[in-house]
Short mmCIF file of C-alpha atoms in Angstrom, two decimals:
data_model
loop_
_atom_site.label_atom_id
_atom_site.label_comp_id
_atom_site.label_asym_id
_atom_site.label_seq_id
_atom_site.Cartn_x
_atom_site.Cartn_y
_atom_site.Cartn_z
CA UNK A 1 92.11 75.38 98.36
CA UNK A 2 93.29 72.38 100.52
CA UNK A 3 93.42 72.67 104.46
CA UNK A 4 97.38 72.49 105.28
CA UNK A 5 98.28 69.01 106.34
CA UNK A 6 100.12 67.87 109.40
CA UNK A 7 103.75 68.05 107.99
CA UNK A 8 103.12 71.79 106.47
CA UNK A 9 101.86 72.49 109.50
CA UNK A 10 104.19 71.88 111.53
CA UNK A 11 107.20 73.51 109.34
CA UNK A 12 105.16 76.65 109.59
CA UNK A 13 104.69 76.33 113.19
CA UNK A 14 108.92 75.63 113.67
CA UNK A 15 109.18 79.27 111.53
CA UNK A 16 106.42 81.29 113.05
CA UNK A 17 107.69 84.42 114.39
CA UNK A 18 107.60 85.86 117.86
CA UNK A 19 106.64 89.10 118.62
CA UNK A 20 107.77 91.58 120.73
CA UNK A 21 105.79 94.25 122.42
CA UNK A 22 107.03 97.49 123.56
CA UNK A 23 104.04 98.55 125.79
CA UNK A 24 104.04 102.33 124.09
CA UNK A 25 100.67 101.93 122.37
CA UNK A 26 97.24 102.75 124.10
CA UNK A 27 96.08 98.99 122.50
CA UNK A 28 98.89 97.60 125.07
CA UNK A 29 96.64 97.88 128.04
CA UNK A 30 94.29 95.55 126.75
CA UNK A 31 96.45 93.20 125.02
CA UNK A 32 95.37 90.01 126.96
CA UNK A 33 92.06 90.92 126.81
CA UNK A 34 92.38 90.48 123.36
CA UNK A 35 94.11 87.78 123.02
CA UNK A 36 91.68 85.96 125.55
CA UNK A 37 88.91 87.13 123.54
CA UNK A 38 90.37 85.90 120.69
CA UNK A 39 91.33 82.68 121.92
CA UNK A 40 87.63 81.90 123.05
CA UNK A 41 85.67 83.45 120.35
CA UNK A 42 85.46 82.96 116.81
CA UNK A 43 84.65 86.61 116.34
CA UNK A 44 85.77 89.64 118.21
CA UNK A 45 85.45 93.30 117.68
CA UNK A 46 88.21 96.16 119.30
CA UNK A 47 87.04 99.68 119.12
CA UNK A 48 89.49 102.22 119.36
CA UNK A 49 90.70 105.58 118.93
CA UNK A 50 92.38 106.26 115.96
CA UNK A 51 96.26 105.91 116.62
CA UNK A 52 96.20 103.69 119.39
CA UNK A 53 98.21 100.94 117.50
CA UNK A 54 94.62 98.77 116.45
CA UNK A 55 96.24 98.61 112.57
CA UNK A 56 99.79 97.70 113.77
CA UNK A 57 99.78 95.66 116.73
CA UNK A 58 96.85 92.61 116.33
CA UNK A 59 98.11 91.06 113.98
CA UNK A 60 100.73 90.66 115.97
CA UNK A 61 99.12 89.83 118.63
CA UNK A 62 97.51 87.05 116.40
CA UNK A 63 100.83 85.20 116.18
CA UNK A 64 101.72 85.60 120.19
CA UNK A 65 98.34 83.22 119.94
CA UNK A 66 100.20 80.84 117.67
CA UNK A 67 97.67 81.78 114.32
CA UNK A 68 99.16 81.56 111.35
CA UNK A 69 100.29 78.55 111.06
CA UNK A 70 97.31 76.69 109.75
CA UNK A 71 96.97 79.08 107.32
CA UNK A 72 97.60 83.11 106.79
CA UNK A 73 97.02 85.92 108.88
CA UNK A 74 94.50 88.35 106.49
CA UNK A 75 94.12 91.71 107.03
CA UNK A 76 92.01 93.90 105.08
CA UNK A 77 92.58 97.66 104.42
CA UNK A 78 90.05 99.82 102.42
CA UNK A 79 92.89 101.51 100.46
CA UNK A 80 95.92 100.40 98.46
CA UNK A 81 98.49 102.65 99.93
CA UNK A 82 97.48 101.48 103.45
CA UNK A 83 98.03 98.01 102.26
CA UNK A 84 101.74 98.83 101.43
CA UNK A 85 102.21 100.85 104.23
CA UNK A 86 101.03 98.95 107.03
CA UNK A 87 102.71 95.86 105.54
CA UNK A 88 105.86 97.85 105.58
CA UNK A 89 105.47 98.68 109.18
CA UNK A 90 104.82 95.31 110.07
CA UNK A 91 107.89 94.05 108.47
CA UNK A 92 109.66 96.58 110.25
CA UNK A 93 108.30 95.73 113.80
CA UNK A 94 109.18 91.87 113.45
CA UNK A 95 112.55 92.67 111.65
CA UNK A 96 111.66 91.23 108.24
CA UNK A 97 111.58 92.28 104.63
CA UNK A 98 108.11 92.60 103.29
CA UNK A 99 107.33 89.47 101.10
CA UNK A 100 108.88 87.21 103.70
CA UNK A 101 106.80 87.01 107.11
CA UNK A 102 104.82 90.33 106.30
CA UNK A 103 103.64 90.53 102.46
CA UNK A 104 100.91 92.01 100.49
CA UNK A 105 98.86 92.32 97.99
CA UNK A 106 97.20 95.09 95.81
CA UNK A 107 96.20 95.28 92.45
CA UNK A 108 98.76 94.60 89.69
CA UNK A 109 101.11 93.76 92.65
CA UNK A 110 101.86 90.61 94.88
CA UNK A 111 104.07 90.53 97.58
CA UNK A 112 103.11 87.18 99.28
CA UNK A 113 105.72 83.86 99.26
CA UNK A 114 105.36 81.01 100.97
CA UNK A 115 107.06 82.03 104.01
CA UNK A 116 104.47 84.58 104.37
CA UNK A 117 102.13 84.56 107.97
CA UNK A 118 100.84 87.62 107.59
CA UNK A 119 98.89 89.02 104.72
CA UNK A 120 97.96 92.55 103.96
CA UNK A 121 95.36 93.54 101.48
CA UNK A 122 92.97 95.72 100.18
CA UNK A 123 89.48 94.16 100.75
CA UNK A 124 88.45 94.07 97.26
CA UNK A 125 91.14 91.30 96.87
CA UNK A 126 89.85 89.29 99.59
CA UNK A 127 86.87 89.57 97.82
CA UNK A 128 88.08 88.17 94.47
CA UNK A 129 89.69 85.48 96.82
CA UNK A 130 86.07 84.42 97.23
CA UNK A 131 85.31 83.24 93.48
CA UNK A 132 88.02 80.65 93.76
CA UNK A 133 88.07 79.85 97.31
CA UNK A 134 84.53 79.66 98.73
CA UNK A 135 85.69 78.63 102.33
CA UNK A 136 88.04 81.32 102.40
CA UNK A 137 90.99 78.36 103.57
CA UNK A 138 93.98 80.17 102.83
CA UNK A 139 93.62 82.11 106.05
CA UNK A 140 93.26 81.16 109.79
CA UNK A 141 92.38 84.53 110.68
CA UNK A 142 90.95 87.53 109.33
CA UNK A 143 91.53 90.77 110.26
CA UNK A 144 88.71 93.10 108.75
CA UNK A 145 90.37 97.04 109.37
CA UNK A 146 88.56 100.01 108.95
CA UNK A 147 85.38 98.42 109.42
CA UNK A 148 83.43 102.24 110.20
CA UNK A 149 84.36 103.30 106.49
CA UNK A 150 80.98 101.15 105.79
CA UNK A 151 81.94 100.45 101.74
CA UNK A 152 80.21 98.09 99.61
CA UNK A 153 82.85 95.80 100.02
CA UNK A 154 83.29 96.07 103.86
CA UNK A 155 79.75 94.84 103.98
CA UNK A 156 79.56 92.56 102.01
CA UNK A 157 82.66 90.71 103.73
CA UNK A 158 80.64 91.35 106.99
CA UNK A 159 77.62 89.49 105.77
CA UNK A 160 79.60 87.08 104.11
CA UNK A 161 81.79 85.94 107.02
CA UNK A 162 78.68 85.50 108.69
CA UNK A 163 77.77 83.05 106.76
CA UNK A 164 81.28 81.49 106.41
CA UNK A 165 81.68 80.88 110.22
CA UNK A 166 79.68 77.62 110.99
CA UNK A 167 81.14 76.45 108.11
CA UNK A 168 84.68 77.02 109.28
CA UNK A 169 84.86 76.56 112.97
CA UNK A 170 88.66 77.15 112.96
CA UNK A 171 88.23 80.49 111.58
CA UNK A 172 89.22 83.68 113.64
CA UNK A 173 87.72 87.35 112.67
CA UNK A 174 88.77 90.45 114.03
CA UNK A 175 87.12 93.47 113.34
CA UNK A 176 88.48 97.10 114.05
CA UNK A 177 86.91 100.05 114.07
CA UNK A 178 87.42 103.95 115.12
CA UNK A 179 83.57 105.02 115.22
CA UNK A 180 81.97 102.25 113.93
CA UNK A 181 78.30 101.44 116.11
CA UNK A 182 79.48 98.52 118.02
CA UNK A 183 76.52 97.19 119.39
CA UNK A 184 74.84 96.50 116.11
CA UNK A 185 77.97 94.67 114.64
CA UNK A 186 78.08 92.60 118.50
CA UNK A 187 74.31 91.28 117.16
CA UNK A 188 75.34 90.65 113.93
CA UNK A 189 77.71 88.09 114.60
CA UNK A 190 75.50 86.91 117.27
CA UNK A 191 76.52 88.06 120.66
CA UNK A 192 80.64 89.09 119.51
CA UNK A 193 82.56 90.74 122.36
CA UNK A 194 83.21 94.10 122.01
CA UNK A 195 86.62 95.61 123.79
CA UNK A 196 87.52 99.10 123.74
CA UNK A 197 90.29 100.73 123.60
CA UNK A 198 91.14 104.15 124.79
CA UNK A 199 93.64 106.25 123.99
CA UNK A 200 96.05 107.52 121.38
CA UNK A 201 99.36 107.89 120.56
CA UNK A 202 99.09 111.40 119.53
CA UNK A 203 97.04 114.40 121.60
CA UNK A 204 94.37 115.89 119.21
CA UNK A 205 93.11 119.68 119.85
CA UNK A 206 89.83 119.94 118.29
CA UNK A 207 89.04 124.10 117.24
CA UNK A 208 86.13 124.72 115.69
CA UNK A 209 86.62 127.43 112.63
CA UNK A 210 83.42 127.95 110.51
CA UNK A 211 83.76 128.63 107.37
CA UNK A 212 81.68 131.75 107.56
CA UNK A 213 82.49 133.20 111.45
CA UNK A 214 79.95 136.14 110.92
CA UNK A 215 77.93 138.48 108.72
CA UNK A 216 80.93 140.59 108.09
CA UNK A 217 83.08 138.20 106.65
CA UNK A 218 84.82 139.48 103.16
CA UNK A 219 83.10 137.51 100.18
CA UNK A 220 86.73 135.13 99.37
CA UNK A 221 86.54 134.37 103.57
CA UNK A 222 83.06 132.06 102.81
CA UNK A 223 84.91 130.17 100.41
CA UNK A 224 86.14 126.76 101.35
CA UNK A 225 89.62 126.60 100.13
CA UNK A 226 90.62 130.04 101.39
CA UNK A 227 88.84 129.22 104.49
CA UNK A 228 91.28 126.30 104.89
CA UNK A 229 94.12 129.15 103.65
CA UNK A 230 93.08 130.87 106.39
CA UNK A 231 93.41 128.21 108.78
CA UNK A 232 96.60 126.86 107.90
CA UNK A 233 97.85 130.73 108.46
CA UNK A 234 96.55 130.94 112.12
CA UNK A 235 98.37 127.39 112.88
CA UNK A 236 101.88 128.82 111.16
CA UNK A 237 101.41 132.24 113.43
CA UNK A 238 101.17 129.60 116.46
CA UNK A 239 104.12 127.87 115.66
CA UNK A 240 106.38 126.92 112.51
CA UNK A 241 107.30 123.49 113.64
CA UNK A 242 105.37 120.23 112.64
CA UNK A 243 103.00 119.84 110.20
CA UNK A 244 99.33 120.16 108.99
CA UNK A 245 97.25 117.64 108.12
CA UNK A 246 94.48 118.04 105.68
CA UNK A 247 91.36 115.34 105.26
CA UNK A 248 89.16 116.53 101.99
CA UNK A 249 86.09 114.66 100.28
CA UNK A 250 88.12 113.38 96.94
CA UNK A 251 90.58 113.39 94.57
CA UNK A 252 89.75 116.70 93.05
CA UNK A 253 89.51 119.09 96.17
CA UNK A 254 92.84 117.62 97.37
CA UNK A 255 94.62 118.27 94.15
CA UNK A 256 92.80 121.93 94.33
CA UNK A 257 94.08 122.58 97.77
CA UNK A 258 97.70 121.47 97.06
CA UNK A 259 97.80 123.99 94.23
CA UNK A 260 96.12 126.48 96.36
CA UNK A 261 98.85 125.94 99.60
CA UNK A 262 101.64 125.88 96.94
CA UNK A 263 100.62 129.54 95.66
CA UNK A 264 100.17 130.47 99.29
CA UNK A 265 102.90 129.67 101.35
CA UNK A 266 106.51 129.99 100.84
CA UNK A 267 109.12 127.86 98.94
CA UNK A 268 110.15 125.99 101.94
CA UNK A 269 106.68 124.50 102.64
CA UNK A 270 106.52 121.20 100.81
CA UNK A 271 102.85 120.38 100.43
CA UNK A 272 102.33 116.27 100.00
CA UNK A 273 99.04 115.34 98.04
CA UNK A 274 97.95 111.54 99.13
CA UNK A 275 95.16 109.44 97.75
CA UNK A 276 94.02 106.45 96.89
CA UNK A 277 94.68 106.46 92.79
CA UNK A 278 98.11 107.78 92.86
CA UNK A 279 101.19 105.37 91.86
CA UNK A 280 103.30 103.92 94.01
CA UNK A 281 106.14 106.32 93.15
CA UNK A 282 103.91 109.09 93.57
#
């Protein structure tokens, strides 16, 4: 793909969007860190807590900088739902439609137009990008999301981009992660700054309830599933407001567990299976 030239550059420019920041979000605090880290280096990595507005909030800080306008804003998620959902939040936060300034894509489905700064995408698209576009120059800036989920395809961006940098000076890359070892990405890309940022939106209690608590635990008790029965119980004693989230290993133990909590608990509980294969509908 051709490098934008000066005229399509500077309609883009006349129509980027300006974003507006509410100062709510943990990532606030060190928002012009960021964008001063961003602005000097051609890679940068932001650690952070998981809901403390990483996902959400640099791409948008990415067009406060001005990117976008020589080519799109990428951002990679590992999942296809994300994709949608984050691009849908975006949209929301810069009072657009998705497919306009915010679009995305995911297999079988492209939301992207030509008014489009910001991309959202799984990153096995990016990937497929690559076969056709070798220098990666649709996009200004990269956003690579979820980088501690450590897939085959999260690496092998990594190690491509790498490669792809000296050959593309004007090339930004952001890389988020929640738990990811930061110093050992920092020497990959030779020396990247690493920021951190603490805090969440959201409180998190951590309790610790083993599966098997002693020696006299009933037979059913050492079972997984009706260990997480169990546990849903003692939360619904505490208090039957909110809700209960629920992170399993795969497809199969979440469908499992949603039968399980729908034989469980009463009519009024509506139990929400999510993963990665399911439809949009779904």
């Amino acid at each position: 793909m051709k490098p934008l030239d000066a005229q399509q550059r500077a309609v883009r420019a006349a129509a980027l969007p300006r974003p507006s920041f509410d100062g709510t979000l943990p990532i606030h605090a060190a928002q012009q860190a960021i964008m001063d880290a961003v602005r000097d280096h051609p890679v940068v990595i932001v650690c952070g807590e998981t809901g403390s507005g990483k996902t959400t909030q640099i791409p948008k800080l990415c067009l406060a900088l001005g990117r976008g306008v020589g080519g799109l804003i990428g951002c990679t998620q590992p999942r296809r739902i994300a994709a949608r959902s984050v691009a849908t939040r975006l949209a929301q936060e810069l009072h657009t439609e998705v497919g306009a300034v915010v679009g995305y894509q995911v297999r079988f489905h492209d939301r992207v137009s030509d008014a489009t700064f910001v991309k959202v995408m799984t990153d096995g698209i990016l990937l497929s990008e690559i076969h056709h576009d070798r220098l990666l120059r649709r996009y200004d800036t990269l956003v690579i999301d979820e980088a501690h989920e450590r897939s085959l395809n999260i690496d092998f961006l990594l190690g491509y981009l790498k490669r792809l940098l000296p050959k593309r000076p004007d090339l930004k890359v952001i890389i988020t992660s929640a738990t990811m070892e930061s110093d050992r990405l920092s020497r990959h890309f030779g020396g990247a700054p690493v920021l951190e940022v603490s805090g969440r939106t959201y409180p998190v209690d951590i309790r610790w309830r083993p599966v098997i608590a002693s020696e006299a635990d009933e037979p059913e008790e050492r079972d997984t599933r009706a260990a997480l029965l169990h546990a849903v119980d003692e939360l619904m004693l505490e208090s039957n407001n909110g809700d209960v989230l629920v992170f399993l290993p795969g497809e199969r133990d979440i469908r499992e567990a949603a039968e399980a909590l729908r034989k469980h608990h009463p009519p009024h509980t509506e139990i929400l299976p999510l993963f990665a294969r399911q439809s949009f509908a779904e």
